[in-house]
Structure formats: C-alpha cells, structure tokens
PDB file of C-alpha atoms in Angstrom:
ATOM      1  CA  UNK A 246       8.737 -18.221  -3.033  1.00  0.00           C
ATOM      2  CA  UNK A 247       7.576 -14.792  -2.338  1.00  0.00           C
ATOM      3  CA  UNK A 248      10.230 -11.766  -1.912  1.00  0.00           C
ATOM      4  CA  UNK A 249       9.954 -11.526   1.428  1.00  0.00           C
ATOM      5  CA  UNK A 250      10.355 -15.302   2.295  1.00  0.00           C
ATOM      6  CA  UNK A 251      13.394 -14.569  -0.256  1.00  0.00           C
ATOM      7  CA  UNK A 252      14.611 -11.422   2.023  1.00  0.00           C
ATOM      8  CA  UNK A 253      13.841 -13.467   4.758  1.00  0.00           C
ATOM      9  CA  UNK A 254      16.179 -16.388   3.925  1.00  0.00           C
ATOM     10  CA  UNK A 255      18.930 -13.983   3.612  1.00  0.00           C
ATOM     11  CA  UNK A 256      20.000 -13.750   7.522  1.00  0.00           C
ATOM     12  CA  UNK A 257      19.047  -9.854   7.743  1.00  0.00           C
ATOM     13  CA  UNK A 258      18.616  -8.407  10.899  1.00  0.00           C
ATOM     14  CA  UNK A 259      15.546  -6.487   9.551  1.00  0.00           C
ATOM     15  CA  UNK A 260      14.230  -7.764   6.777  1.00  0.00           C
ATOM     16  CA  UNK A 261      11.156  -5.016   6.610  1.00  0.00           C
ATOM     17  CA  UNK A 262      13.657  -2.489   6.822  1.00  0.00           C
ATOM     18  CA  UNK A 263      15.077  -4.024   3.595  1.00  0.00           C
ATOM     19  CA  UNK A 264      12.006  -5.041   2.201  1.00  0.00           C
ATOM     20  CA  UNK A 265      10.793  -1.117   2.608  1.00  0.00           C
ATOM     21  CA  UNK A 266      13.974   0.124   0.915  1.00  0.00           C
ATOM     22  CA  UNK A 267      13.773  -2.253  -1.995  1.00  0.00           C
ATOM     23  CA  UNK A 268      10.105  -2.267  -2.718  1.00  0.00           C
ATOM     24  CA  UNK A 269      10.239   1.840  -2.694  1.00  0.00           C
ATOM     25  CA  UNK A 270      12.780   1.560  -5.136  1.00  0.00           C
ATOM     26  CA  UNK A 271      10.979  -0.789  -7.482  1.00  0.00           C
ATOM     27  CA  UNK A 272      14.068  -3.878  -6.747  1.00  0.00           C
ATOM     28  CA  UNK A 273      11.497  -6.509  -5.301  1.00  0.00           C
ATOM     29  CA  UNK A 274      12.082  -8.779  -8.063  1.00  0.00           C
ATOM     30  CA  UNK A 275      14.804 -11.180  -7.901  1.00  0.00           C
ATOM     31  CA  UNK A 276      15.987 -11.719 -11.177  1.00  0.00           C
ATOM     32  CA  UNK A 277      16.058  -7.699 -11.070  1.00  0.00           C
ATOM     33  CA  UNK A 278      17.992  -7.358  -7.467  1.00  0.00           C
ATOM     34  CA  UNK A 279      20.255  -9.805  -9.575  1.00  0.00           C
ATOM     35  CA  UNK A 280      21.491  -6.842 -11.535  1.00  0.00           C
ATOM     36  CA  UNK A 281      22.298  -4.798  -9.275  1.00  0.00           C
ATOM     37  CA  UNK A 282      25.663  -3.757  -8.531  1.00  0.00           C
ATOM     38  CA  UNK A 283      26.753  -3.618  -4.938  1.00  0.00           C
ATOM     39  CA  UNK A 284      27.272   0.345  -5.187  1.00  0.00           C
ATOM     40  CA  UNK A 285      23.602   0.582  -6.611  1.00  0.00           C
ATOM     41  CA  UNK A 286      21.999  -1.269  -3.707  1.00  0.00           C
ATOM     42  CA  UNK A 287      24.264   1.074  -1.434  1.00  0.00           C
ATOM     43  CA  UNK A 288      23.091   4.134  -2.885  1.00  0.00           C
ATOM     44  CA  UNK A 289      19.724   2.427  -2.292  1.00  0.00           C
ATOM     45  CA  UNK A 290      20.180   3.107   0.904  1.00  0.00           C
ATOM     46  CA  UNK A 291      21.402  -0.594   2.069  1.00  0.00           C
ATOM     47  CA  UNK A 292      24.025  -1.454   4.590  1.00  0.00           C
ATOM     48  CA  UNK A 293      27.051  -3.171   3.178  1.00  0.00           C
ATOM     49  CA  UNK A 294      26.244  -6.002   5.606  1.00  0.00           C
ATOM     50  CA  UNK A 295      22.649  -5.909   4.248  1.00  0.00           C
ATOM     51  CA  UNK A 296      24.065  -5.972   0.519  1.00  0.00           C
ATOM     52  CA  UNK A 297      26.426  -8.894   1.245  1.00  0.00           C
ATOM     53  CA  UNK A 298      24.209 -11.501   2.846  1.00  0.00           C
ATOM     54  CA  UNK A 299      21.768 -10.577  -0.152  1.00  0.00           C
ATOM     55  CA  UNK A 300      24.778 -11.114  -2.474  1.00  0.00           C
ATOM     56  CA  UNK A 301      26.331 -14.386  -0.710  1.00  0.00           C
ATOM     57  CA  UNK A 302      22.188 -15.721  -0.971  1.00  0.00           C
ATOM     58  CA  UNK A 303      21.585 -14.551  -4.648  1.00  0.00           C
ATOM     59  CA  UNK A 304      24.673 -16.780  -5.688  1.00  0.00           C
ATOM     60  CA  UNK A 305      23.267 -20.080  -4.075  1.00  0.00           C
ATOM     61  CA  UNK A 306      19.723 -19.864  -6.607  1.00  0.00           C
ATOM     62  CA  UNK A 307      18.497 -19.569  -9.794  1.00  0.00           C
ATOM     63  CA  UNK A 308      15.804 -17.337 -11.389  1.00  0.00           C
ATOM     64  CA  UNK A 309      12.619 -18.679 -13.442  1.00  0.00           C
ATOM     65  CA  UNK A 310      12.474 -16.247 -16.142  1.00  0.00           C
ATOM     66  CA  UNK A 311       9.227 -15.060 -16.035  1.00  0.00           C
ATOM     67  CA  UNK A 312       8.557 -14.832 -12.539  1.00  0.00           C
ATOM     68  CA  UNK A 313      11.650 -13.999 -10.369  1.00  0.00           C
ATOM     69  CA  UNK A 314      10.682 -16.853  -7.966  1.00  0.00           C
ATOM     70  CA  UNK A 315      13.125 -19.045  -6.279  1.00  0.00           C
ATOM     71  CA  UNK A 316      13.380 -22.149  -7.751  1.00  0.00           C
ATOM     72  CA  UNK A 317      16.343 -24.803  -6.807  1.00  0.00           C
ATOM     73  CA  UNK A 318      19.676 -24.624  -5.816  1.00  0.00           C
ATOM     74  CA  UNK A 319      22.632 -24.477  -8.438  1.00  0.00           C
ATOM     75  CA  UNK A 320      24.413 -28.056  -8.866  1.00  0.00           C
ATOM     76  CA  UNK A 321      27.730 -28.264  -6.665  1.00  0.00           C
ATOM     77  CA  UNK A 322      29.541 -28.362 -10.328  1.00  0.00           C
ATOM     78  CA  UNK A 323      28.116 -26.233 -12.755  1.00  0.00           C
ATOM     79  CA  UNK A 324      29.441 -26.426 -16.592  1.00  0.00           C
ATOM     80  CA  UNK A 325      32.157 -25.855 -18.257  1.00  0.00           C
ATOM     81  CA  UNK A 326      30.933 -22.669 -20.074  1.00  0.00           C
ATOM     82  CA  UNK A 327      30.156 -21.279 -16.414  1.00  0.00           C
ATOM     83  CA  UNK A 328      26.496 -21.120 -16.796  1.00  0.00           C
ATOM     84  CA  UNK A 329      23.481 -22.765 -18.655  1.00  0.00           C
ATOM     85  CA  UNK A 330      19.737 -22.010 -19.449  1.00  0.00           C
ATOM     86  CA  UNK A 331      16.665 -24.307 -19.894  1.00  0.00           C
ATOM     87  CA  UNK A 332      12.940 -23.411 -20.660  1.00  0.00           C
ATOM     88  CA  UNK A 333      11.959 -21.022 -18.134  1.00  0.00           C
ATOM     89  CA  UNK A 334      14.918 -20.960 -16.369  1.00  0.00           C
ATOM     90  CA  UNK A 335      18.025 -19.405 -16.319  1.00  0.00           C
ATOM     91  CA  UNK A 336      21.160 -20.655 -14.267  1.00  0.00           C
ATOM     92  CA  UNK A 337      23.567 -19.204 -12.648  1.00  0.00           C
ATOM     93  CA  UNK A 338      27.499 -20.287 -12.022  1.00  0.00           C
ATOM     94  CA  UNK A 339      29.627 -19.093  -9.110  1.00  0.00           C
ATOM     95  CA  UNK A 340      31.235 -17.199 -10.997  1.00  0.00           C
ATOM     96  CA  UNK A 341      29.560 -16.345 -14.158  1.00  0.00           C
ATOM     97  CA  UNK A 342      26.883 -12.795 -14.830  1.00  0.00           C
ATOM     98  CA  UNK A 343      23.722 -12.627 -16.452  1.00  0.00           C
ATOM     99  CA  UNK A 344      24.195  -9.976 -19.262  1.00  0.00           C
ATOM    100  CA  UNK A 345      21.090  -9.613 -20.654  1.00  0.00           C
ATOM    101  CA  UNK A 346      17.707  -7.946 -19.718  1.00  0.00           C
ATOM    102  CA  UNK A 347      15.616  -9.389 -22.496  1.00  0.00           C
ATOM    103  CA  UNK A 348      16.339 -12.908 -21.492  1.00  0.00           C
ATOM    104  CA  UNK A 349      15.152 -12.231 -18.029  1.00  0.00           C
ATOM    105  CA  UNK A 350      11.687 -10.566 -19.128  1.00  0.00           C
ATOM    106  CA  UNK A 351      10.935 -11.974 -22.435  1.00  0.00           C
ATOM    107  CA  UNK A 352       8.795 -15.127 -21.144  1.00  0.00           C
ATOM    108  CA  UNK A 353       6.338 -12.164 -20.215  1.00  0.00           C
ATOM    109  CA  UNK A 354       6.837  -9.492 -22.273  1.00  0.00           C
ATOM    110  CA  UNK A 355       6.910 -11.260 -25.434  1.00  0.00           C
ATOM    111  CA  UNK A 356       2.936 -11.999 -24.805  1.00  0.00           C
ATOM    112  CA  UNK A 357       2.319  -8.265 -23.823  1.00  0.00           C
ATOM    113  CA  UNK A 358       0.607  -6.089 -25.611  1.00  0.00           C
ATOM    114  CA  UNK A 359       2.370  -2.236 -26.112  1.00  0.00           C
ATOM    115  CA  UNK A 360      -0.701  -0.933 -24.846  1.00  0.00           C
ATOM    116  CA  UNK A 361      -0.348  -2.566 -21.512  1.00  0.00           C
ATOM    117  CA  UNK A 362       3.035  -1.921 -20.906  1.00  0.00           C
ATOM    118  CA  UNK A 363       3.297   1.770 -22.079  1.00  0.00           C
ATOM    119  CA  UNK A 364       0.387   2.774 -19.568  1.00  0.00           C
ATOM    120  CA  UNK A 365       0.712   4.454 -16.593  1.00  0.00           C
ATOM    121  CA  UNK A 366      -0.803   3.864 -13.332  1.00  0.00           C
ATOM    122  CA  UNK A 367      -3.045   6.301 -11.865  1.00  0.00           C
ATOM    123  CA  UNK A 368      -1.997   8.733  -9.122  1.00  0.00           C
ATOM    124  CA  UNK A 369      -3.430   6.001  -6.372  1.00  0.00           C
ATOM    125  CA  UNK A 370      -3.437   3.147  -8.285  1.00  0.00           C
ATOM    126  CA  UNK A 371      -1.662   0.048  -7.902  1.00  0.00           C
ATOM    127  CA  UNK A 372       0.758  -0.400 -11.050  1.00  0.00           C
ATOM    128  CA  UNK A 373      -0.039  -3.515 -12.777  1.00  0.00           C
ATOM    129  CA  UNK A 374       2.372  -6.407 -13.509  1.00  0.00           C
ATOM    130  CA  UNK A 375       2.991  -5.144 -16.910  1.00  0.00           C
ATOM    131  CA  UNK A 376       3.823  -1.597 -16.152  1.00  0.00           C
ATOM    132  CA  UNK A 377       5.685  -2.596 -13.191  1.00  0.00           C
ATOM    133  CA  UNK A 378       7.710  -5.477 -15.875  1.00  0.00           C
ATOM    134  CA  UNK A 379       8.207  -2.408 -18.240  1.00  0.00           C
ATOM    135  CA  UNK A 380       9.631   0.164 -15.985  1.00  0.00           C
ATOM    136  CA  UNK A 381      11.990  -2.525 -14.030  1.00  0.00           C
ATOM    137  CA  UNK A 382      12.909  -3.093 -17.773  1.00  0.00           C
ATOM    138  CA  UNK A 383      13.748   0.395 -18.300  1.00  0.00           C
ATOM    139  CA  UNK A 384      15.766   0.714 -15.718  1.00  0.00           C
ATOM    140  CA  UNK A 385      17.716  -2.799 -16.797  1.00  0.00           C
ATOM    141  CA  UNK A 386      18.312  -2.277 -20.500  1.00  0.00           C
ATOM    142  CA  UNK A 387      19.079   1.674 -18.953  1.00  0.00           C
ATOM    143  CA  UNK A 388      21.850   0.414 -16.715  1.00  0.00           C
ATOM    144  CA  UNK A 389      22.824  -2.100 -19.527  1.00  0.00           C
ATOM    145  CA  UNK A 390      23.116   0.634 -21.719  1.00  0.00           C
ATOM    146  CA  UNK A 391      25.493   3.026 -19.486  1.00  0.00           C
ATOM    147  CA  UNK A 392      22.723   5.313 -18.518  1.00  0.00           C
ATOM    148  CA  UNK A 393      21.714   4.859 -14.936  1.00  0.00           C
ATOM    149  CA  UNK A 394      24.631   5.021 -12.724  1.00  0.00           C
ATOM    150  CA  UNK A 395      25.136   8.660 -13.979  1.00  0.00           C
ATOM    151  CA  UNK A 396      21.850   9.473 -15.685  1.00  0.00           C
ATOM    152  CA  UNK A 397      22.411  11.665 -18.541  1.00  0.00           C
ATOM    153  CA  UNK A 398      19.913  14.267 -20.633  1.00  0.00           C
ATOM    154  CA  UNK A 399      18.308  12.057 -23.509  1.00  0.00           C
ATOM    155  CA  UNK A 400      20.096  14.925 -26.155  1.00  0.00           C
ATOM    156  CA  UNK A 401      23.429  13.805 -24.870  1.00  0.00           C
ATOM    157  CA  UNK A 402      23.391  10.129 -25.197  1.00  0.00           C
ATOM    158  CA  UNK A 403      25.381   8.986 -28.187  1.00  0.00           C
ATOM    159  CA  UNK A 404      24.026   6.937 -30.937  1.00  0.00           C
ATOM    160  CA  UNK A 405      26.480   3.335 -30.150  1.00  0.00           C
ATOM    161  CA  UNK A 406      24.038   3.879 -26.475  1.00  0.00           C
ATOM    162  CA  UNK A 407      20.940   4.457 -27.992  1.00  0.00           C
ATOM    163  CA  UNK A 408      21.839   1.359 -30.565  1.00  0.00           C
ATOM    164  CA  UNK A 409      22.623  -0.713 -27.511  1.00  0.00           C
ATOM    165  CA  UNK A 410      19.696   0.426 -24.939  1.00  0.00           C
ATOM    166  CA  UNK A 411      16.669  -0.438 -27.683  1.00  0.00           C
ATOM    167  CA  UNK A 412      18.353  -3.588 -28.804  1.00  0.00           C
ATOM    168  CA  UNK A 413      18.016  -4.939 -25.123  1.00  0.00           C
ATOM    169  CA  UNK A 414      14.393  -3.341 -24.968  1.00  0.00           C
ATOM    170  CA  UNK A 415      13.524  -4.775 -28.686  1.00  0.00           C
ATOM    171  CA  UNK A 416      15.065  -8.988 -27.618  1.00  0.00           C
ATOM    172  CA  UNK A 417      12.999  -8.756 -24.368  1.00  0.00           C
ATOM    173  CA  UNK A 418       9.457  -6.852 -25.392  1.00  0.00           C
ATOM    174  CA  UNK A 419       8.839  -7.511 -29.478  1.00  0.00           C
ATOM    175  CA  UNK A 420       5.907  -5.593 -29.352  1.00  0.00           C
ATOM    176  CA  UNK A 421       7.678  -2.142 -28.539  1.00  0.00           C
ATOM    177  CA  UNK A 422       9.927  -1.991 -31.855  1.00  0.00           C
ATOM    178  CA  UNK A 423       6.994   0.421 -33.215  1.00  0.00           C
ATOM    179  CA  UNK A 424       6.845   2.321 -30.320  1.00  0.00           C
ATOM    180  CA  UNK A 425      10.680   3.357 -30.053  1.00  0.00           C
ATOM    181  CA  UNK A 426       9.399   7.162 -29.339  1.00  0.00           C
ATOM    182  CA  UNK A 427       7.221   6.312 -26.644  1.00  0.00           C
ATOM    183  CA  UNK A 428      10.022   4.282 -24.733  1.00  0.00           C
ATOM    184  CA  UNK A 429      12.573   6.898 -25.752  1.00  0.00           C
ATOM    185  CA  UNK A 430       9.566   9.811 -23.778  1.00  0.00           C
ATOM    186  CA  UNK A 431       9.502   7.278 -20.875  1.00  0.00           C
ATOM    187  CA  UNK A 432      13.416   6.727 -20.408  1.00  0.00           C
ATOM    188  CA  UNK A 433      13.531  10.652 -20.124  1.00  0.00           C
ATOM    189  CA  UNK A 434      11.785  10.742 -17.360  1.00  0.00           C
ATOM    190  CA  UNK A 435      12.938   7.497 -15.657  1.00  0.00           C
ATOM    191  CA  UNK A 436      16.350   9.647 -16.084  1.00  0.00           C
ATOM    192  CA  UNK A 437      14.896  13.059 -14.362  1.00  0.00           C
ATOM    193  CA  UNK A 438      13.548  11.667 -11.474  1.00  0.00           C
ATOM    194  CA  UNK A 439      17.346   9.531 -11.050  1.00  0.00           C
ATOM    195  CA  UNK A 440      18.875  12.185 -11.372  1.00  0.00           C
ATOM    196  CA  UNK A 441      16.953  14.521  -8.786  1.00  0.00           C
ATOM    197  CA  UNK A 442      16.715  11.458  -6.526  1.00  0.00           C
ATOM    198  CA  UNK A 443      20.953  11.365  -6.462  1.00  0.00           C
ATOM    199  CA  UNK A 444      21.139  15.376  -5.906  1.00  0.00           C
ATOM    200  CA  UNK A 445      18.721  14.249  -3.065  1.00  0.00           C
ATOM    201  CA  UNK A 446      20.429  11.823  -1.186  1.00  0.00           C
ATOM    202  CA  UNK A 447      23.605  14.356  -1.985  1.00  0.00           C
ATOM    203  CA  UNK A 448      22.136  17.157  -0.252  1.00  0.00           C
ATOM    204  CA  UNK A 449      20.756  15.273   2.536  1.00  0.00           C
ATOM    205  CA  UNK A 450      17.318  16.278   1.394  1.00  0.00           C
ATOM    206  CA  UNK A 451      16.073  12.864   0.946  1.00  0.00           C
ATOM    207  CA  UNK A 452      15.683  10.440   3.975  1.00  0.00           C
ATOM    208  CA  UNK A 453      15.137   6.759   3.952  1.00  0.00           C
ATOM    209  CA  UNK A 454      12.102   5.736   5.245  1.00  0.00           C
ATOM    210  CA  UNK A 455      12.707   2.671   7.617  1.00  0.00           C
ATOM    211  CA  UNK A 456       9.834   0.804   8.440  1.00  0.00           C
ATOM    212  CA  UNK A 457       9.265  -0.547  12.180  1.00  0.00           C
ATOM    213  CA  UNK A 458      12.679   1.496  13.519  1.00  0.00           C
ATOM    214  CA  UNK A 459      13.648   4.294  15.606  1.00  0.00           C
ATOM    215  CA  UNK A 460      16.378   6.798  14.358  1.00  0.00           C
ATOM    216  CA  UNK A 461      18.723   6.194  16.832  1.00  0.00           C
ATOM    217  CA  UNK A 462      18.149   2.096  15.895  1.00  0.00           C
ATOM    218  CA  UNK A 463      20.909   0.581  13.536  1.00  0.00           C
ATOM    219  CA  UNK A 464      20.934  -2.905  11.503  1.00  0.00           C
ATOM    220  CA  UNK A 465      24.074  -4.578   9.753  1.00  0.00           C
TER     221      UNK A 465
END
C-alpha cells in the first residue's frame, strides 16, 4: 500500500496537507513515521488531532522490513513477550516499541553498496532509494542515539553516544563500518540544518507550506 493510501486510511481531514508536511520532512516511510515521537511529528508541524489518528492507525499494522508497506493486521492476541518478528516482517504488540533502526533497514541496506548510499543527489535531482534509506537512517540511529531532539555540535557528543549511534548504523548497513568518517561528515550536517530548522520555527521565520489550503483554513 502506498503512503498516501496509508495517510489516507488514517481518517485525516486533509490528508495532502499531511502528506506535504511529512514528505518535506523526509517521514513518508512507515516503518520511519513509526519512530517518531508524538512531540517530533508536532514540531513537524502536525496537529495533535492529525498525530493521533496517525498514532491510533500505526498501532493496528505491521511493517515489512524492507519496504515500509502495509501488510496485515496484528492478531487480536499477540504473544507473551509483547511482540514477534518473521522474515521480512516485523510485528508489532499494543503495547510493545520497536527499538532498533538496523532491524527496520537492514533487508535493504545490507545489499547496498557504500557508494550508493554515501552519494548525494544533485541540486534538482530526485534522491534515489538508497540515499533517501541512508539519510532516513541517519536521522533514526541519530534520534536512537540522543542526538536529534536537541541536535548537538559533533565535538560535543560524548564517546558512550558515538559508541551507541554507529552500532545502530553498523547492524543495519554492514557496508559502512569502513566508512565511519564519511557518516560521522554527513551526521554533522544532518545536525546543522536541525538545528537552524528549530531556531526557524522558533523565530517564526519558517512557515509550513500547506498544500491545497488557504491561511485562514484549519484541519484537526
């Protein structure tokens, strides 16, 4: 099932309003929007209405792990240990959270090359799926780590972070073990442009862009 359709399914009021919001901020990915916190997909720029019915809908499905797609509903009694995982697939309780980025991404990533996911996409270029998989992983292992809610400078992160962070990035994307560097150049800017996007919305200096809506038009 496509995002959208997923969006769709959720009982928004205005789904490409959502849709707008989410894709701009590099969330239209399921198992990704997973991950999120309800303050992050506020700061987003969401509606706490908005944010719940995605919530309340994100509980009732599960997440193929290399895709993000929809996939079944969760059984009516899940087990004991609160959730379970089977080849491609990983399955969600009621109750239970998914802890770790690299068993989201590493169906994918495992077959990628470093090449492919450490380039960047042109100035008008489409990203590809890799680059697109790498810097939603960034982001992950980066909020897994401590590191995006309150984006620091890469020369104060403490070592028990750093340790943490490129374990996450090492489980989901083998390849990049050799290339800690590279990842560690890319994270600092991931962590620049977070940080002037906050002091943004702070300052009123950044407004969303709402697709299909007036200013003076509101949504739950």
């Amino acid at each position: 099932m496509a995002f959208q359709d997923f969006l769709s399914s959720c009982g928004l009021k205005d789904v490409s309003r959502v849709f707008t919001i989410l894709d701009r901020e590099e969330l239209d990915d399921i198992a990704v929007l997973r991950r999120c916190s309800e303050d992050d997909l506020l700061k987003c720029g969401l509606k706490m209405g908005e944010v719940k019915k995605i919530k309340w809908k994100l509980e009732e499905i599960v997440v193929p792990a290399s895709e993000g797609e929809l996939m079944v509903s969760l059984p009516k009694e899940p087990p004991s240990c609160g959730s379970f995982s089977v080849p491609g697939i990983v399955c969600f309780s009621n109750t239970s959270k998914f802890e770790t980025p690299g068993r989201i991404y590493s169906s994918e990533l495992r077959d990628a090359s470093p090449e492919d996911l450490l380039s960047k996409k042109g100035q008008r270029e489409k990203g590809t799926r890799s680059q697109k998989l790498f810097v939603r992983l960034l982001r992950d292992c980066a909020n897994s780590a401590g590191l995006w809610r309150d984006p620091p400078e890469l020369s104060t992160i403490p070592q028990d972070k750093w340790n943490l962070f490129f374990n996450e990035i090492d489980t989901a994307a083998p390849c990049l073990a050799s290339h800690h560097s590279e990842v560690r150049q890319r994270l600092g800017q991931m962590l620049v442009n977070r940080r002037k996007y906050q002091r943004d919305l702070n300052t009123g200096k950044r407004k969303l862009k709402q697709r299909g809506m007036t200013e003076n038009q509101t949504t739950d």
